[in-house]
mmCIF file of C-alpha atoms in Angstrom:
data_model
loop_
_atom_site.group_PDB
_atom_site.id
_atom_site.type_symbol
_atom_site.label_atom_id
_atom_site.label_comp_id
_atom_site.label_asym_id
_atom_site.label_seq_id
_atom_site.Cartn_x
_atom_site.Cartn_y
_atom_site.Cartn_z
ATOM 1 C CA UNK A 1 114.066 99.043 106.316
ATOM 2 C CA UNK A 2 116.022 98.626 109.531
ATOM 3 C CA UNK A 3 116.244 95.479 111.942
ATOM 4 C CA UNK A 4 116.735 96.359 115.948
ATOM 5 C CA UNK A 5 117.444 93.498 117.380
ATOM 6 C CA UNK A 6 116.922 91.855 120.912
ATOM 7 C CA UNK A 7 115.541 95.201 122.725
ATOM 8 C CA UNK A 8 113.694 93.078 124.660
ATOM 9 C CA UNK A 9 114.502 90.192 126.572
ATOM 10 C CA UNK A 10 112.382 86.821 127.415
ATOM 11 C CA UNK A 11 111.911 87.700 131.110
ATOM 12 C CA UNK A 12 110.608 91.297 130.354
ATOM 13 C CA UNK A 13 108.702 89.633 127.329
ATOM 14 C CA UNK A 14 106.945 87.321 129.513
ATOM 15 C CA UNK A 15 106.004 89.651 132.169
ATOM 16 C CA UNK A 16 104.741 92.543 130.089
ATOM 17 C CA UNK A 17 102.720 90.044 127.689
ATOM 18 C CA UNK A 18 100.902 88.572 130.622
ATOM 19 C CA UNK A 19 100.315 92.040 131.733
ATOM 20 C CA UNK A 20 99.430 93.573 128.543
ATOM 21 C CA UNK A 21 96.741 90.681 127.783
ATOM 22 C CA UNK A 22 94.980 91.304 131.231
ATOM 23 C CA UNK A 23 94.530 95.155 130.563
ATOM 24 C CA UNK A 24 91.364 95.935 130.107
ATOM 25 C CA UNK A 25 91.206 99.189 127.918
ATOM 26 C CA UNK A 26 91.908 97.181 124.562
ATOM 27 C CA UNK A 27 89.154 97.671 122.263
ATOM 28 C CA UNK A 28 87.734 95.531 119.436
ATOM 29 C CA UNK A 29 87.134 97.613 116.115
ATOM 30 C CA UNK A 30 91.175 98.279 115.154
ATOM 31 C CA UNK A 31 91.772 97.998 111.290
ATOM 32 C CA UNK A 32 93.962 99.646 109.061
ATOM 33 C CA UNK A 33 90.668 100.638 107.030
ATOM 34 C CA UNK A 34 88.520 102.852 109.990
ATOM 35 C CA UNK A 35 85.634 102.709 107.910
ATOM 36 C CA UNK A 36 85.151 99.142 107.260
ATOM 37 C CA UNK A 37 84.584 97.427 110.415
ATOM 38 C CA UNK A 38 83.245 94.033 109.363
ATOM 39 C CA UNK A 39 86.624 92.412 107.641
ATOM 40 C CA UNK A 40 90.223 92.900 109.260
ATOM 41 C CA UNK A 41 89.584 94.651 112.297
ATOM 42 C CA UNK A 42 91.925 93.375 115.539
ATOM 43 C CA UNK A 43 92.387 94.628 118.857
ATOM 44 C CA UNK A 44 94.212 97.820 119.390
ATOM 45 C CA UNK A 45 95.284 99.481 122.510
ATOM 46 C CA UNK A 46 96.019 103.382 122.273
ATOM 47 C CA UNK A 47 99.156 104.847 124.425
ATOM 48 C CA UNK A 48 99.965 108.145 123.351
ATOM 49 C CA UNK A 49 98.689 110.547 120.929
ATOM 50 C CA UNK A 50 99.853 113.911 120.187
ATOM 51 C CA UNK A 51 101.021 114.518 123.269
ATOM 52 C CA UNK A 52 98.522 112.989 125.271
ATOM 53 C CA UNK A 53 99.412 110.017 127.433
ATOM 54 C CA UNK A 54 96.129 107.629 126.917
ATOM 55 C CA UNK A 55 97.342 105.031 128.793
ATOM 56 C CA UNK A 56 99.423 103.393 131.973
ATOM 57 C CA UNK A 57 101.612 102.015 129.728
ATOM 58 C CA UNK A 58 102.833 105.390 128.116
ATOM 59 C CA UNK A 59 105.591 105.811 130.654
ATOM 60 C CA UNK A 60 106.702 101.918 129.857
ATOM 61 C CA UNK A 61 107.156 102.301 126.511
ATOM 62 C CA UNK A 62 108.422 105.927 126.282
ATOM 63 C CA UNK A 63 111.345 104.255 128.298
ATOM 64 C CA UNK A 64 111.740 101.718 125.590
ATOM 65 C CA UNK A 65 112.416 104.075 123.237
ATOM 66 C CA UNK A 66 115.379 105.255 124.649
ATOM 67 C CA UNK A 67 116.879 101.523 124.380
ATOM 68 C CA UNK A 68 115.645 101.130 120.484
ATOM 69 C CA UNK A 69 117.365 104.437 119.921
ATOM 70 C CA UNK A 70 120.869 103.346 121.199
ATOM 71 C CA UNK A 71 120.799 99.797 119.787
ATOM 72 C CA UNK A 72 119.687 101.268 116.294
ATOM 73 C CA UNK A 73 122.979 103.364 116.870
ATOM 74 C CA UNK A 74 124.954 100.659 117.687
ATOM 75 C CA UNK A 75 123.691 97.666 115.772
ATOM 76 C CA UNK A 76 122.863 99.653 112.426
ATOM 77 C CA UNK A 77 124.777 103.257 112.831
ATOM 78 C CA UNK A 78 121.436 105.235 112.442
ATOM 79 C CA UNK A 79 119.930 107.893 114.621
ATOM 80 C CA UNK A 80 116.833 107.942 115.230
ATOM 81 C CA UNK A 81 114.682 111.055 116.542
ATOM 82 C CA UNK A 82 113.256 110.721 119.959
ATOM 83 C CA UNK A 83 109.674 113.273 119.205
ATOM 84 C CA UNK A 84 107.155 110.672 120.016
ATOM 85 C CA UNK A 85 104.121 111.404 117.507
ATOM 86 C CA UNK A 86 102.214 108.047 119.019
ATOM 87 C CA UNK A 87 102.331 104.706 120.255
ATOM 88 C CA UNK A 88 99.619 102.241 119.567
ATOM 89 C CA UNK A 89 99.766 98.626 120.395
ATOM 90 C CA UNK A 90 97.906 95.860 118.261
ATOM 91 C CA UNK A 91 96.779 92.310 118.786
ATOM 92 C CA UNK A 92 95.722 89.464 116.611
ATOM 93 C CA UNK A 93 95.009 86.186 116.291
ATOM 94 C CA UNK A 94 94.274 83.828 113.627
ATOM 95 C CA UNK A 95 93.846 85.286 109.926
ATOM 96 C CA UNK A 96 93.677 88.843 111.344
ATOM 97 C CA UNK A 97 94.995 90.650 108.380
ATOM 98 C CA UNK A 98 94.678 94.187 107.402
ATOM 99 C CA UNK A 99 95.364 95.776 104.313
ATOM 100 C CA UNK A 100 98.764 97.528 103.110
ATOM 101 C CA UNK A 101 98.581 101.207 104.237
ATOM 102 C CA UNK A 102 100.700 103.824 105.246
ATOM 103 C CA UNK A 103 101.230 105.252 109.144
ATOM 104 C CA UNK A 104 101.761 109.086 108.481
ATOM 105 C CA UNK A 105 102.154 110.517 105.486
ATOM 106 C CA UNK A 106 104.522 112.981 106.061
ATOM 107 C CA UNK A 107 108.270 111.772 104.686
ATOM 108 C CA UNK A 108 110.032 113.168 108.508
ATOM 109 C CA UNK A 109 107.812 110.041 110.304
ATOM 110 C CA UNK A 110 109.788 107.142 111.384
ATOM 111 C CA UNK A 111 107.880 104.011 112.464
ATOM 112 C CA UNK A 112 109.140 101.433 114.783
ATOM 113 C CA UNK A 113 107.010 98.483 114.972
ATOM 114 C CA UNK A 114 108.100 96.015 117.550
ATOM 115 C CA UNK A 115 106.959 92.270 118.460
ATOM 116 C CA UNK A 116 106.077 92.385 122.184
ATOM 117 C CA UNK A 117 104.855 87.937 122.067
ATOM 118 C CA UNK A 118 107.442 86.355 124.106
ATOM 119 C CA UNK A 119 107.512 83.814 121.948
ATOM 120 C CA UNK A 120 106.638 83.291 118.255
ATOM 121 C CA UNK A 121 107.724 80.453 115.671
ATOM 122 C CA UNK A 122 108.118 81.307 111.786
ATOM 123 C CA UNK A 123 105.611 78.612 110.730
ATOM 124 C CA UNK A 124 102.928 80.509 112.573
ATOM 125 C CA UNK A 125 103.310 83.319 110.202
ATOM 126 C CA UNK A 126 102.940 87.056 111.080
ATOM 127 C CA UNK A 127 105.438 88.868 108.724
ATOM 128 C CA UNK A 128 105.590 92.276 108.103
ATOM 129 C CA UNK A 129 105.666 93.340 104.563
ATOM 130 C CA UNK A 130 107.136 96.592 102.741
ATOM 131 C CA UNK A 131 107.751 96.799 99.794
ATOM 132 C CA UNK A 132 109.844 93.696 98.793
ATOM 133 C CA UNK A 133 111.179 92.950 102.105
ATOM 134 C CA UNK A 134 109.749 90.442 104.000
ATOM 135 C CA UNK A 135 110.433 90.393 107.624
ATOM 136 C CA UNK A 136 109.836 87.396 110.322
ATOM 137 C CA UNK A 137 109.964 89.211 113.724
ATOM 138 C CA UNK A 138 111.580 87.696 116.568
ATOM 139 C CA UNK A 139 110.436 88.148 119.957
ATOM 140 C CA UNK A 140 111.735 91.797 121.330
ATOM 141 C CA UNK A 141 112.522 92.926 117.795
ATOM 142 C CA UNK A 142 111.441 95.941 116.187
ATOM 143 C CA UNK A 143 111.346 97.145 112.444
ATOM 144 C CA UNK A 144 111.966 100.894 111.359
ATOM 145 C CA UNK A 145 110.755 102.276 108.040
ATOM 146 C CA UNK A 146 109.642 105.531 106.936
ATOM 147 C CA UNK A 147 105.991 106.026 108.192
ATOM 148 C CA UNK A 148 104.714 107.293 104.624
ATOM 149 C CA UNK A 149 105.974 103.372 103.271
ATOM 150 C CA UNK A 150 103.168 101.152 102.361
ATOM 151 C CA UNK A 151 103.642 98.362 104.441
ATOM 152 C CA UNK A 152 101.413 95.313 106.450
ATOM 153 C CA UNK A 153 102.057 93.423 109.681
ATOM 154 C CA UNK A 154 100.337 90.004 109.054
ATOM 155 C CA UNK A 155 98.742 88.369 111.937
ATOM 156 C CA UNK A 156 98.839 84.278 112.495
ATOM 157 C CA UNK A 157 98.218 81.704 109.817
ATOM 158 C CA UNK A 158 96.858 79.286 112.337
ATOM 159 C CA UNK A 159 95.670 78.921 115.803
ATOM 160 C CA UNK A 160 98.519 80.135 118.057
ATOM 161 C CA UNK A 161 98.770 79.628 121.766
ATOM 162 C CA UNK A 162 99.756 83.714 121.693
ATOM 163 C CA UNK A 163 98.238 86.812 120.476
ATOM 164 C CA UNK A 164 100.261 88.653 118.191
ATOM 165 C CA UNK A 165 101.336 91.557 120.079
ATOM 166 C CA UNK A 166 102.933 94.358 118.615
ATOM 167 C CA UNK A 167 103.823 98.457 119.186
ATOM 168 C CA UNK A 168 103.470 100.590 116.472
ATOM 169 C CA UNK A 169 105.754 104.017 117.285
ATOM 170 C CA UNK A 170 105.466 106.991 115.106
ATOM 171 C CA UNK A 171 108.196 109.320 115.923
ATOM 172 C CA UNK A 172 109.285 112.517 113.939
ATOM 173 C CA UNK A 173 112.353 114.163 112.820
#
């Protein structure tokens, strides 16, 4: 697993969160289980699938990439592949967890998950999980991992004054 760091600043943080949390095409029934809609479902927001741009924001976050891509390079020495396979962004609040699960199963699949909440302290919980590593996202940080890795992004332990916003990339070799 591979830590990008500070892709995101506060001021960009702060404007896309307010903007992201006024957009009205989220939807209420995301889990990491499709078929079991009564325990661990969360919002989800889908931005591009397959080559299909779903959403405004598909532009937005294609641009992001770009920036992950270089910092990885810099900060960690990796390259990462720039074939978007989707972007999906997820919300949760308060004891909105899902189960461990996998986000592609081929072993080419890269995912970056990043934390979009402007702001987010440790004792409100959130980590992401896989395998033994335990990360605690900062704000404009974002996780890579192979996409066939069992893995689980925890949402809050308590009431938070934020959603927990993250993007969920899935980009292939």
């Amino acid at each position: 697993m591979l830590l990008v760091n500070d892709v995101l600043g506060k001021v960009e943080l702060e404007n896309l969160y307010s903007r992201l949390i006024n957009d009205e095409s989220w939807y209420l029934s995301r889990g990491s289980k499709p078929t079991d809609l009564t325990e661990g479902t969360f919002l989800g927001l889908d931005v591009y699938d397959e080559n299909t741009i779903k959403e405004f924001w598909a532009g937005y976050f294609e641009s992001v990439l770009f920036r992950i891509i270089d910092k990885c390079r810099d900060q960690n020495g990796v390259e990462l592949p720039d074939r978007i396979k989707r972007i999906h962004l997820v919300a949760k609040q308060e004891n909105a967890n899902v189960s461990f699960h996998t986000d592609h199963n081929d072993p080419r699949a890269i995912s970056l998950i990043g934390l979009l909440t402007p702001t987010w302290e440790t004792a409100w919980g959130g980590e992401f999980v896989c395998g033994d590593e335990v990360v605690n996202h900062t704000p404009g940080s974002f996780v890579c991992i192979r996409s066939n890795q069992s893995h689980n992004g925890f949402g809050p332990n308590q009431k938070t004054p934020y959603w927990r916003i993250v993007v969920n990339y899935i980009l292939m070799e």
